[in-house]
Amino acid sequence: MATIYEVSRLAGVSLATVSRVMNNSGRVRPETREKVEAAMRELGYRPNSIAQSLASNRSNSVGVLVPELHGPFFGTMLSNIEAELRAAGKHVIITAGHSDEEKEKDSIEFLASRQCDALILHVYAVSNQYLLGLAEGPLPIVLIGRDIPEMGGRCICLDNEYGGYLAAKAVIELGHRDLAYLAGPLWKSDAKERLAGFQRALGEYGLRFEHKLLVEGNYQEPSGRQGMKRLLQVGLPFSALVCGNDEMAAGAIAVARERGMTIPDELSVVGFDNVFFTRYMHPALSTVNYPNDVMGQMAARCVLRDVYGLVGLDIRNRFEPSMVRRASTMEFRT
Amino acid sequence: MATIYEVSRLAGVSLATVSRVMNNSGRVRPETREKVEAAMRELGYRPNSIAQSLASNRSNSVGVLVPELHGPFFGTMLSNIEAELRAAGKHVIITAGHSDEEKEKDSIEFLASRQCDALILHVYAVSNQYLLGLAEGPLPIVLIGRDIPEMGGRCICLDNEYGGYLAAKAVIELGHRDLAYLAGPLWKSDAKERLAGFQRALGEYGLRFEHKLLVEGNYQEPSGRQGMKRLLQVGLPFSALVCGNDEMAAGAIAVARERGMTIPDELSVVGFDNVFFTRYMHPALSTVNYPNDVMGQMAARCVLRDVYGLVGLDIRNRFEPSMVRRASTMEFRT
DNA sequence: CTGTTAGCGCATTCAA
DNA sequence: TTGAATGCGCTAACAG
């Protein structure tokens, strides 16, 4: 690997000059620049970014922490974050926090020790207090999917409560009056908010919230299956099921089908997130759209602007969910 | 941020000693070690990994290049790579190559300039020659999903040909004699191999391969829809459809259903990869299992062993696909 | 067992 | 516009 020193010798200039042409910093006479560039080409020179980082105290890499790397939800988010950052020449270091406080903190430490210039976090387990403390430190952070007002514009989030509201409203307006709810893990703020929105809709339409028809899952498909079984055991009738996310909806539908129910004729089902596979399901799942792709992009732009000083970036912080009507819901019929 | 120098002063020892306790290198008297550790704790010291990398010429990070970050297939692969490497204290830098030669090379340059200790690559577009050239360079690489014999044990791959064979065999043994094939992009080696296996099975069972019932897609769901439409236009009957991957199978099934066909009664469908959503489909998709999770793990172990010198790791290079029979296939009936 | 010393490859003053 | 000098924080001989 050629170093800057060899380039400078071949070009007959000093280290500093080579550094200047690399970074377009300071004035360099065009002819000198040419000489240097020729030397770089001849040697196949590639700057050592580690050394650059050490000298400039800037690593050009941003750490990203999401709950999981697999699964339909975070993949698209990561994809957009990477694309946006990569286009700006920044590296992405990715870790998974597994919704566990210990692991989330561990990941953050991990990324921080790697001298990331900024962190993009989608975390569940760590407290707001912890995050605020972190935000006061020297390492800039941007949050996705979590709203902490004190953090100013450093949160990219969705109105989950309204999403839950929309989901309930969608089936209520189809005439359903007995709704069950298959919640995500209620210690997670988004799951709790979605449920709250659901309950608000019931209230607005004068429907009673039936506690027995609320079951808590963990956002995974198997818990959707389990939850559906529990709901059926309750013995109370319900003609519509609203789910905390799409994966649980998929599980619930599978169980309903095993029990001989047809969807949507005997049961309308609504998911949440609008992950890609909802279109492949049969019937295609009605769900609440979560624009996690552009939200990922916005988080990336946030660090591009705040940390790397890029200007003229279009950035939005708050997003509204929207209802996507497909085939898993239909009018209530007795 | 406290530096090693401040720690050494507080502990009343030299830089070198602090370095030794950090890296467990060289003998250090227990009491000295204690003093140093106490000082580190008191200062909340975290080593600057950039500086470590520069000094040791080792970045403790491995670059990973996959075609896409989203989608069901690579997510689980990445997840396992990250987990395995992370457990060993290594960082993962992820980029996407988008099956484009330019972008793949670009990504590799990108990762190399970041001083990765090794690269794990799942690439389609770059040539074997290019990869062999790369492998001769100073940067160790491990390939997933691609077999280049000259690379020795540095390939983790699946017998795609056999997978295609199994898929065809599965429906043939159910009595189907008219099979259609919805291929992946045939310039990709895995797509080509899967098709070859399919054809071999036909031959072994004395069936003729009908060119008109071969359609090429691009591994994405919309191309599955398109492909299915094209197949139906051909006018030749077929009672079974074998697909190059699960996403295309999902698209094909959607179209079949729009045309009023019932699956599997009127058409048996087989996918490939066994991605997670095949279980959520209705009917659940019969498919060929691709153990990309453990394959990712094995690739990670490969670099752990070859680059970081870990020993005692269980590593397998070649994997066999297996048929997963679910509900989308059934016996042929006239 | 511990301290001294010399870089790793580059950015960045300050002079010239 | 350019060059010389200094240091980023740490590892790795080498010496003691």
Short mmCIF file of N, CA, C and O in Angstrom, two decimals, chain B residues 141-257:
data_model
loop_
_atom_site.label_atom_id
_atom_site.label_comp_id
_atom_site.label_asym_id
_atom_site.label_seq_id
_atom_site.Cartn_x
_atom_site.Cartn_y
_atom_site.Cartn_z
N ILE B 141 -10.45 -12.59 1.67
CA ILE B 141 -11.87 -12.55 1.38
C ILE B 141 -12.50 -13.93 1.51
O ILE B 141 -11.85 -14.95 1.32
N VAL B 142 -13.76 -13.92 1.87
CA VAL B 142 -14.55 -15.14 1.96
C VAL B 142 -15.78 -14.93 1.10
O VAL B 142 -16.41 -13.87 1.16
N LEU B 143 -16.11 -15.93 0.31
CA LEU B 143 -17.26 -15.82 -0.59
C LEU B 143 -18.43 -16.62 -0.06
O LEU B 143 -18.27 -17.75 0.41
N ILE B 144 -19.61 -16.04 -0.19
CA ILE B 144 -20.82 -16.80 0.13
C ILE B 144 -21.63 -16.95 -1.14
O ILE B 144 -21.77 -16.00 -1.91
N GLY B 145 -22.17 -18.14 -1.33
CA GLY B 145 -23.08 -18.34 -2.45
C GLY B 145 -22.40 -18.37 -3.79
O GLY B 145 -23.04 -18.13 -4.82
N ARG B 146 -21.12 -18.64 -3.78
CA ARG B 146 -20.41 -18.69 -5.05
C ARG B 146 -19.23 -19.62 -4.87
O ARG B 146 -18.51 -19.52 -3.88
N ASP B 147 -19.05 -20.48 -5.83
CA ASP B 147 -18.00 -21.48 -5.68
C ASP B 147 -16.90 -21.25 -6.70
O ASP B 147 -17.11 -21.38 -7.90
N ILE B 148 -15.72 -20.91 -6.21
CA ILE B 148 -14.56 -20.80 -7.09
C ILE B 148 -13.52 -21.77 -6.53
O ILE B 148 -12.88 -21.48 -5.52
N PRO B 149 -13.39 -22.90 -7.19
CA PRO B 149 -12.52 -23.96 -6.65
C PRO B 149 -11.12 -23.47 -6.29
O PRO B 149 -10.58 -23.87 -5.26
N GLU B 150 -10.57 -22.59 -7.12
CA GLU B 150 -9.21 -22.11 -6.87
C GLU B 150 -9.07 -21.37 -5.55
O GLU B 150 -7.96 -21.07 -5.11
N MET B 151 -10.19 -21.04 -4.95
CA MET B 151 -10.09 -20.26 -3.72
C MET B 151 -9.95 -21.09 -2.47
O MET B 151 -9.94 -20.57 -1.35
N GLY B 152 -9.89 -22.40 -2.66
CA GLY B 152 -9.71 -23.25 -1.49
C GLY B 152 -10.90 -23.18 -0.57
O GLY B 152 -12.04 -23.15 -1.02
N GLY B 153 -10.68 -23.16 0.71
CA GLY B 153 -11.79 -23.20 1.65
C GLY B 153 -12.49 -21.89 1.86
O GLY B 153 -13.30 -21.75 2.76
N ARG B 154 -12.19 -20.91 1.02
CA ARG B 154 -12.76 -19.58 1.25
C ARG B 154 -14.12 -19.36 0.60
O ARG B 154 -14.52 -18.22 0.38
N CYS B 155 -14.81 -20.45 0.28
CA CYS B 155 -16.15 -20.32 -0.27
C CYS B 155 -17.15 -21.08 0.60
O CYS B 155 -16.89 -22.20 1.01
N ILE B 156 -18.26 -20.42 0.86
CA ILE B 156 -19.34 -21.09 1.58
C ILE B 156 -20.47 -21.19 0.57
O ILE B 156 -21.04 -20.18 0.17
N CYS B 157 -20.80 -22.40 0.18
CA CYS B 157 -21.83 -22.43 -0.85
C CYS B 157 -22.78 -23.60 -0.77
O CYS B 157 -22.57 -24.56 -0.03
N LEU B 158 -23.83 -23.44 -1.53
CA LEU B 158 -24.91 -24.41 -1.57
C LEU B 158 -24.95 -25.04 -2.94
O LEU B 158 -24.67 -24.39 -3.94
N ASP B 159 -25.33 -26.29 -2.97
CA ASP B 159 -25.45 -26.97 -4.25
C ASP B 159 -26.78 -26.59 -4.90
O ASP B 159 -27.78 -27.27 -4.74
N ASN B 160 -26.75 -25.50 -5.63
CA ASN B 160 -27.98 -25.01 -6.25
C ASN B 160 -28.55 -25.97 -7.30
O ASN B 160 -29.75 -26.12 -7.43
N GLU B 161 -27.65 -26.62 -7.99
CA GLU B 161 -28.10 -27.54 -9.02
C GLU B 161 -28.96 -28.63 -8.39
O GLU B 161 -30.05 -28.95 -8.86
N TYR B 162 -28.47 -29.15 -7.30
CA TYR B 162 -29.21 -30.21 -6.61
C TYR B 162 -30.55 -29.68 -6.08
O TYR B 162 -31.55 -30.38 -6.07
N GLY B 163 -30.55 -28.44 -5.66
CA GLY B 163 -31.79 -27.83 -5.20
C GLY B 163 -32.83 -27.78 -6.30
O GLY B 163 -34.00 -28.13 -6.10
N GLY B 164 -32.40 -27.37 -7.47
CA GLY B 164 -33.32 -27.34 -8.61
C GLY B 164 -33.81 -28.74 -8.92
O GLY B 164 -34.99 -28.96 -9.24
N TYR B 165 -32.90 -29.68 -8.78
CA TYR B 165 -33.24 -31.08 -9.02
C TYR B 165 -34.32 -31.53 -8.03
O TYR B 165 -35.32 -32.14 -8.40
N LEU B 166 -34.10 -31.21 -6.77
CA LEU B 166 -35.06 -31.62 -5.74
C LEU B 166 -36.44 -31.02 -5.96
O LEU B 166 -37.46 -31.69 -5.76
N ALA B 167 -36.45 -29.76 -6.35
CA ALA B 167 -37.72 -29.08 -6.56
C ALA B 167 -38.52 -29.78 -7.66
O ALA B 167 -39.72 -30.05 -7.51
N ALA B 168 -37.83 -30.08 -8.76
CA ALA B 168 -38.51 -30.74 -9.87
C ALA B 168 -38.96 -32.14 -9.45
O ALA B 168 -40.12 -32.54 -9.67
N LYS B 169 -38.05 -32.83 -8.81
CA LYS B 169 -38.36 -34.19 -8.39
C LYS B 169 -39.59 -34.24 -7.48
O LYS B 169 -40.43 -35.13 -7.58
N ALA B 170 -39.69 -33.27 -6.61
CA ALA B 170 -40.80 -33.25 -5.67
C ALA B 170 -42.14 -33.27 -6.39
O ALA B 170 -43.06 -34.00 -6.00
N VAL B 171 -42.26 -32.47 -7.43
CA VAL B 171 -43.55 -32.46 -8.13
C VAL B 171 -43.69 -33.62 -9.10
O VAL B 171 -44.78 -34.15 -9.29
N ILE B 172 -42.59 -34.03 -9.66
CA ILE B 172 -42.67 -35.17 -10.58
C ILE B 172 -43.15 -36.40 -9.83
O ILE B 172 -44.01 -37.15 -10.30
N GLU B 173 -42.63 -36.57 -8.65
CA GLU B 173 -43.03 -37.75 -7.88
C GLU B 173 -44.46 -37.66 -7.38
O GLU B 173 -45.02 -38.64 -6.89
N LEU B 174 -45.02 -36.48 -7.47
CA LEU B 174 -46.44 -36.34 -7.13
C LEU B 174 -47.30 -36.62 -8.37
O LEU B 174 -48.51 -36.44 -8.34
N GLY B 175 -46.64 -37.00 -9.44
CA GLY B 175 -47.39 -37.38 -10.64
C GLY B 175 -47.47 -36.31 -11.72
O GLY B 175 -48.05 -36.53 -12.77
N HIS B 176 -46.91 -35.17 -11.46
CA HIS B 176 -46.97 -34.11 -12.48
C HIS B 176 -46.02 -34.43 -13.63
O HIS B 176 -44.92 -34.92 -13.42
N ARG B 177 -46.48 -34.13 -14.83
CA ARG B 177 -45.64 -34.40 -15.98
C ARG B 177 -45.44 -33.15 -16.85
O ARG B 177 -44.55 -33.10 -17.69
N ASP B 178 -46.28 -32.17 -16.63
CA ASP B 178 -46.11 -30.93 -17.38
C ASP B 178 -45.68 -29.83 -16.42
O ASP B 178 -46.49 -29.27 -15.68
N LEU B 179 -44.38 -29.53 -16.46
CA LEU B 179 -43.85 -28.57 -15.51
C LEU B 179 -43.42 -27.30 -16.21
O LEU B 179 -42.82 -27.34 -17.29
N ALA B 180 -43.71 -26.19 -15.57
CA ALA B 180 -43.21 -24.91 -16.07
C ALA B 180 -42.11 -24.45 -15.12
O ALA B 180 -42.06 -24.86 -13.96
N TYR B 181 -41.22 -23.60 -15.64
CA TYR B 181 -40.14 -23.10 -14.78
C TYR B 181 -40.01 -21.59 -14.89
O TYR B 181 -39.91 -21.03 -15.98
N LEU B 182 -40.05 -20.99 -13.73
CA LEU B 182 -39.93 -19.54 -13.65
C LEU B 182 -38.55 -19.26 -13.07
O LEU B 182 -38.33 -19.37 -11.87
N ALA B 183 -37.63 -18.92 -13.96
CA ALA B 183 -36.23 -18.83 -13.55
C ALA B 183 -35.85 -17.47 -12.98
O ALA B 183 -36.49 -16.46 -13.27
N GLY B 184 -34.80 -17.48 -12.20
CA GLY B 184 -34.18 -16.22 -11.80
C GLY B 184 -33.39 -15.70 -12.98
O GLY B 184 -33.37 -16.31 -14.05
N PRO B 185 -32.73 -14.57 -12.82
CA PRO B 185 -31.96 -14.00 -13.93
C PRO B 185 -30.83 -14.95 -14.30
O PRO B 185 -29.95 -15.22 -13.47
N LEU B 186 -30.85 -15.43 -15.53
CA LEU B 186 -29.95 -16.54 -15.87
C LEU B 186 -28.48 -16.16 -16.00
O LEU B 186 -27.62 -17.03 -16.16
N TRP B 187 -28.18 -14.91 -15.91
CA TRP B 187 -26.77 -14.53 -15.89
C TRP B 187 -26.19 -14.74 -14.50
O TRP B 187 -24.98 -14.76 -14.31
N LYS B 188 -27.07 -14.94 -13.52
CA LYS B 188 -26.58 -15.24 -12.18
C LYS B 188 -26.36 -16.74 -12.07
O LYS B 188 -27.24 -17.53 -12.40
N SER B 189 -25.21 -17.10 -11.55
CA SER B 189 -24.85 -18.51 -11.54
C SER B 189 -25.85 -19.36 -10.78
O SER B 189 -26.20 -20.46 -11.21
N ASP B 190 -26.34 -18.87 -9.65
CA ASP B 190 -27.26 -19.72 -8.90
C ASP B 190 -28.56 -19.97 -9.67
O ASP B 190 -29.09 -21.09 -9.66
N ALA B 191 -29.04 -18.95 -10.36
CA ALA B 191 -30.26 -19.13 -11.14
C ALA B 191 -30.05 -20.16 -12.25
O ALA B 191 -30.90 -21.01 -12.50
N LYS B 192 -28.89 -20.07 -12.87
CA LYS B 192 -28.58 -20.99 -13.96
C LYS B 192 -28.47 -22.42 -13.44
O LYS B 192 -28.99 -23.36 -14.04
N GLU B 193 -27.81 -22.56 -12.31
CA GLU B 193 -27.64 -23.90 -11.75
C GLU B 193 -28.97 -24.52 -11.33
O GLU B 193 -29.20 -25.72 -11.51
N ARG B 194 -29.81 -23.70 -10.74
CA ARG B 194 -31.10 -24.23 -10.32
C ARG B 194 -31.88 -24.75 -11.53
O ARG B 194 -32.50 -25.81 -11.47
N LEU B 195 -31.82 -23.99 -12.58
CA LEU B 195 -32.49 -24.42 -13.80
C LEU B 195 -31.87 -25.72 -14.32
O LEU B 195 -32.59 -26.65 -14.73
N ALA B 196 -30.56 -25.79 -14.28
CA ALA B 196 -29.89 -27.01 -14.76
C ALA B 196 -30.35 -28.23 -13.97
O ALA B 196 -30.60 -29.30 -14.54
N GLY B 197 -30.48 -28.06 -12.67
CA GLY B 197 -30.93 -29.18 -11.84
C GLY B 197 -32.35 -29.59 -12.20
O GLY B 197 -32.69 -30.77 -12.25
N PHE B 198 -33.15 -28.60 -12.45
CA PHE B 198 -34.53 -28.84 -12.86
C PHE B 198 -34.54 -29.68 -14.13
O PHE B 198 -35.23 -30.70 -14.24
N GLN B 199 -33.72 -29.28 -15.08
CA GLN B 199 -33.68 -29.99 -16.35
C GLN B 199 -33.15 -31.42 -16.19
O GLN B 199 -33.63 -32.36 -16.81
N ARG B 200 -32.19 -31.56 -15.32
CA ARG B 200 -31.64 -32.90 -15.10
C ARG B 200 -32.73 -33.84 -14.58
O ARG B 200 -32.85 -34.99 -15.00
N ALA B 201 -33.52 -33.32 -13.64
CA ALA B 201 -34.58 -34.16 -13.08
C ALA B 201 -35.56 -34.59 -14.17
O ALA B 201 -35.96 -35.75 -14.26
N LEU B 202 -35.92 -33.62 -15.02
CA LEU B 202 -36.83 -33.97 -16.11
C LEU B 202 -36.25 -35.12 -16.92
O LEU B 202 -36.92 -36.11 -17.21
N GLY B 203 -34.98 -34.98 -17.25
CA GLY B 203 -34.32 -36.00 -18.04
C GLY B 203 -34.36 -37.36 -17.35
O GLY B 203 -34.73 -38.37 -17.96
N GLU B 204 -34.01 -37.36 -16.09
CA GLU B 204 -33.97 -38.63 -15.38
C GLU B 204 -35.32 -39.33 -15.35
O GLU B 204 -35.41 -40.55 -15.31
N TYR B 205 -36.37 -38.55 -15.34
CA TYR B 205 -37.70 -39.13 -15.28
C TYR B 205 -38.31 -39.27 -16.67
O TYR B 205 -39.50 -39.51 -16.82
N GLY B 206 -37.51 -39.06 -17.66
CA GLY B 206 -38.00 -39.26 -19.02
C GLY B 206 -38.99 -38.20 -19.50
O GLY B 206 -39.80 -38.45 -20.38
N LEU B 207 -38.92 -37.03 -18.90
CA LEU B 207 -39.82 -35.97 -19.35
C LEU B 207 -39.08 -35.01 -20.26
O LEU B 207 -37.87 -34.81 -20.13
N ARG B 208 -39.81 -34.42 -21.17
CA ARG B 208 -39.19 -33.50 -22.09
C ARG B 208 -39.23 -32.10 -21.51
O ARG B 208 -40.21 -31.67 -20.92
N PHE B 209 -38.15 -31.37 -21.69
CA PHE B 209 -38.11 -29.98 -21.23
C PHE B 209 -38.73 -29.09 -22.30
O PHE B 209 -38.27 -29.09 -23.45
N GLU B 210 -39.80 -28.43 -21.93
CA GLU B 210 -40.51 -27.59 -22.89
C GLU B 210 -40.02 -26.15 -22.79
O GLU B 210 -40.32 -25.44 -21.82
N HIS B 211 -39.27 -25.74 -23.79
CA HIS B 211 -38.68 -24.39 -23.78
C HIS B 211 -39.71 -23.29 -23.60
O HIS B 211 -39.43 -22.27 -22.98
N LYS B 212 -40.87 -23.51 -24.17
CA LYS B 212 -41.87 -22.45 -24.08
C LYS B 212 -42.38 -22.26 -22.66
O LYS B 212 -42.98 -21.24 -22.34
N LEU B 213 -42.15 -23.28 -21.83
CA LEU B 213 -42.60 -23.15 -20.44
C LEU B 213 -41.47 -22.72 -19.51
O LEU B 213 -41.49 -22.95 -18.31
N LEU B 214 -40.47 -22.10 -20.11
CA LEU B 214 -39.39 -21.52 -19.31
C LEU B 214 -39.47 -20.01 -19.46
O LEU B 214 -39.44 -19.48 -20.58
N VAL B 215 -39.58 -19.32 -18.36
CA VAL B 215 -39.60 -17.86 -18.39
C VAL B 215 -38.57 -17.35 -17.40
O VAL B 215 -38.38 -17.93 -16.34
N GLU B 216 -37.92 -16.28 -17.79
CA GLU B 216 -36.87 -15.74 -16.93
C GLU B 216 -37.35 -14.49 -16.21
O GLU B 216 -37.91 -13.59 -16.82
N GLY B 217 -37.14 -14.46 -14.92
CA GLY B 217 -37.50 -13.28 -14.13
C GLY B 217 -36.25 -12.69 -13.49
O GLY B 217 -35.14 -12.95 -13.94
N ASN B 218 -36.44 -11.90 -12.45
CA ASN B 218 -35.28 -11.26 -11.83
C ASN B 218 -35.22 -11.48 -10.32
O ASN B 218 -34.62 -10.68 -9.59
N TYR B 219 -35.89 -12.52 -9.85
CA TYR B 219 -35.90 -12.85 -8.43
C TYR B 219 -36.80 -11.95 -7.59
O TYR B 219 -36.90 -12.12 -6.39
N GLN B 220 -37.43 -10.98 -8.22
CA GLN B 220 -38.32 -10.11 -7.45
C GLN B 220 -39.77 -10.52 -7.68
O GLN B 220 -40.11 -11.10 -8.71
N GLU B 221 -40.60 -10.16 -6.75
CA GLU B 221 -41.99 -10.57 -6.81
C GLU B 221 -42.70 -10.10 -8.08
O GLU B 221 -43.40 -10.89 -8.72
N PRO B 222 -42.55 -8.86 -8.48
CA PRO B 222 -43.27 -8.43 -9.69
C PRO B 222 -42.91 -9.25 -10.92
O PRO B 222 -43.75 -9.52 -11.77
N SER B 223 -41.66 -9.68 -10.99
CA SER B 223 -41.27 -10.47 -12.15
C SER B 223 -41.92 -11.85 -12.07
O SER B 223 -42.09 -12.52 -13.08
N GLY B 224 -42.28 -12.27 -10.87
CA GLY B 224 -43.01 -13.52 -10.73
C GLY B 224 -44.41 -13.38 -11.30
O GLY B 224 -44.94 -14.27 -11.96
N ARG B 225 -45.01 -12.24 -11.04
CA ARG B 225 -46.35 -11.97 -11.59
C ARG B 225 -46.27 -11.96 -13.11
O ARG B 225 -47.04 -12.63 -13.80
N GLN B 226 -45.36 -11.17 -13.62
CA GLN B 226 -45.17 -11.07 -15.07
C GLN B 226 -44.92 -12.41 -15.70
O GLN B 226 -45.49 -12.77 -16.72
N GLY B 227 -44.01 -13.15 -15.08
CA GLY B 227 -43.63 -14.44 -15.63
C GLY B 227 -44.83 -15.38 -15.71
O GLY B 227 -45.03 -16.09 -16.69
N MET B 228 -45.63 -15.35 -14.67
CA MET B 228 -46.79 -16.23 -14.64
C MET B 228 -47.75 -15.85 -15.77
O MET B 228 -48.30 -16.72 -16.45
N LYS B 229 -47.92 -14.56 -15.98
CA LYS B 229 -48.80 -14.12 -17.07
C LYS B 229 -48.28 -14.63 -18.41
O LYS B 229 -49.04 -15.13 -19.24
N ARG B 230 -46.99 -14.52 -18.59
CA ARG B 230 -46.40 -14.99 -19.84
C ARG B 230 -46.62 -16.49 -20.02
O ARG B 230 -46.98 -16.96 -21.10
N LEU B 231 -46.43 -17.22 -18.94
CA LEU B 231 -46.60 -18.67 -19.03
C LEU B 231 -48.03 -19.04 -19.41
O LEU B 231 -48.27 -19.97 -20.18
N LEU B 232 -48.97 -18.29 -18.86
CA LEU B 232 -50.36 -18.61 -19.15
C LEU B 232 -50.71 -18.27 -20.59
O LEU B 232 -51.57 -18.90 -21.20
N GLN B 233 -50.01 -17.29 -21.12
CA GLN B 233 -50.27 -16.90 -22.51
C GLN B 233 -49.78 -17.95 -23.51
O GLN B 233 -50.28 -18.03 -24.62
N VAL B 234 -48.78 -18.71 -23.10
CA VAL B 234 -48.21 -19.70 -24.01
C VAL B 234 -49.26 -20.66 -24.54
O VAL B 234 -49.24 -21.07 -25.69
N GLY B 235 -50.18 -21.01 -23.67
CA GLY B 235 -51.24 -21.88 -24.13
C GLY B 235 -50.99 -23.36 -23.89
O GLY B 235 -51.87 -24.18 -24.07
N LEU B 236 -49.77 -23.69 -23.49
CA LEU B 236 -49.49 -25.09 -23.17
C LEU B 236 -49.91 -25.37 -21.73
O LEU B 236 -49.69 -24.54 -20.85
N PRO B 237 -50.51 -26.51 -21.51
CA PRO B 237 -50.93 -26.82 -20.14
C PRO B 237 -49.75 -27.18 -19.26
O PRO B 237 -48.76 -27.74 -19.73
N PHE B 238 -49.83 -26.82 -18.01
CA PHE B 238 -48.84 -27.30 -17.03
C PHE B 238 -49.53 -27.38 -15.68
O PHE B 238 -50.37 -26.54 -15.35
N SER B 239 -49.21 -28.42 -14.96
CA SER B 239 -49.89 -28.63 -13.68
C SER B 239 -48.99 -28.31 -12.50
O SER B 239 -49.41 -28.35 -11.35
N ALA B 240 -47.73 -28.00 -12.80
CA ALA B 240 -46.82 -27.66 -11.71
C ALA B 240 -45.90 -26.55 -12.17
O ALA B 240 -45.50 -26.49 -13.33
N LEU B 241 -45.57 -25.68 -11.22
CA LEU B 241 -44.69 -24.57 -11.53
C LEU B 241 -43.55 -24.56 -10.52
O LEU B 241 -43.78 -24.53 -9.31
N VAL B 242 -42.34 -24.60 -11.04
CA VAL B 242 -41.18 -24.53 -10.17
C VAL B 242 -40.56 -23.14 -10.35
O VAL B 242 -40.40 -22.68 -11.48
N CYS B 243 -40.25 -22.50 -9.23
CA CYS B 243 -39.77 -21.12 -9.31
C CYS B 243 -38.33 -20.99 -8.82
O CYS B 243 -37.90 -21.73 -7.93
N GLY B 244 -37.64 -20.03 -9.36
CA GLY B 244 -36.25 -19.79 -9.00
C GLY B 244 -36.05 -19.29 -7.59
O GLY B 244 -34.98 -19.46 -7.01
N ASN B 245 -37.05 -18.65 -7.05
CA ASN B 245 -37.01 -18.32 -5.63
C ASN B 245 -38.41 -18.10 -5.08
O ASN B 245 -39.40 -18.14 -5.83
N ASP B 246 -38.50 -17.84 -3.79
CA ASP B 246 -39.81 -17.74 -3.14
C ASP B 246 -40.57 -16.49 -3.53
O ASP B 246 -41.79 -16.49 -3.63
N GLU B 247 -39.87 -15.40 -3.73
CA GLU B 247 -40.56 -14.16 -4.03
C GLU B 247 -41.28 -14.25 -5.36
O GLU B 247 -42.42 -13.79 -5.49
N MET B 248 -40.61 -14.83 -6.33
CA MET B 248 -41.27 -15.00 -7.61
C MET B 248 -42.45 -15.95 -7.48
O MET B 248 -43.49 -15.76 -8.13
N ALA B 249 -42.30 -16.97 -6.65
CA ALA B 249 -43.41 -17.90 -6.44
C ALA B 249 -44.61 -17.15 -5.86
O ALA B 249 -45.76 -17.38 -6.27
N ALA B 250 -44.34 -16.22 -4.95
CA ALA B 250 -45.43 -15.45 -4.37
C ALA B 250 -46.15 -14.65 -5.45
O ALA B 250 -47.39 -14.59 -5.48
N GLY B 251 -45.39 -14.06 -6.32
CA GLY B 251 -46.00 -13.29 -7.40
C GLY B 251 -46.80 -14.17 -8.33
O GLY B 251 -47.91 -13.82 -8.75
N ALA B 252 -46.25 -15.32 -8.66
CA ALA B 252 -46.93 -16.23 -9.57
C ALA B 252 -48.25 -16.70 -8.97
O ALA B 252 -49.29 -16.77 -9.65
N ILE B 253 -48.22 -17.00 -7.70
CA ILE B 253 -49.44 -17.47 -7.04
C ILE B 253 -50.51 -16.39 -7.04
O ILE B 253 -51.69 -16.66 -7.27
N ALA B 254 -50.07 -15.17 -6.81
CA ALA B 254 -51.03 -14.06 -6.81
C ALA B 254 -51.75 -13.98 -8.15
O ALA B 254 -52.98 -13.83 -8.21
N VAL B 255 -51.00 -14.09 -9.23
CA VAL B 255 -51.60 -14.01 -10.55
C VAL B 255 -52.51 -15.21 -10.82
O VAL B 255 -53.62 -15.07 -11.33
N ALA B 256 -52.03 -16.38 -10.45
CA ALA B 256 -52.84 -17.58 -10.65
C ALA B 256 -54.19 -17.41 -9.98
O ALA B 256 -55.24 -17.74 -10.54
N ARG B 257 -54.13 -16.83 -8.80
CA ARG B 257 -55.37 -16.65 -8.04
C ARG B 257 -56.28 -15.63 -8.72
O ARG B 257 -57.49 -15.81 -8.79
#
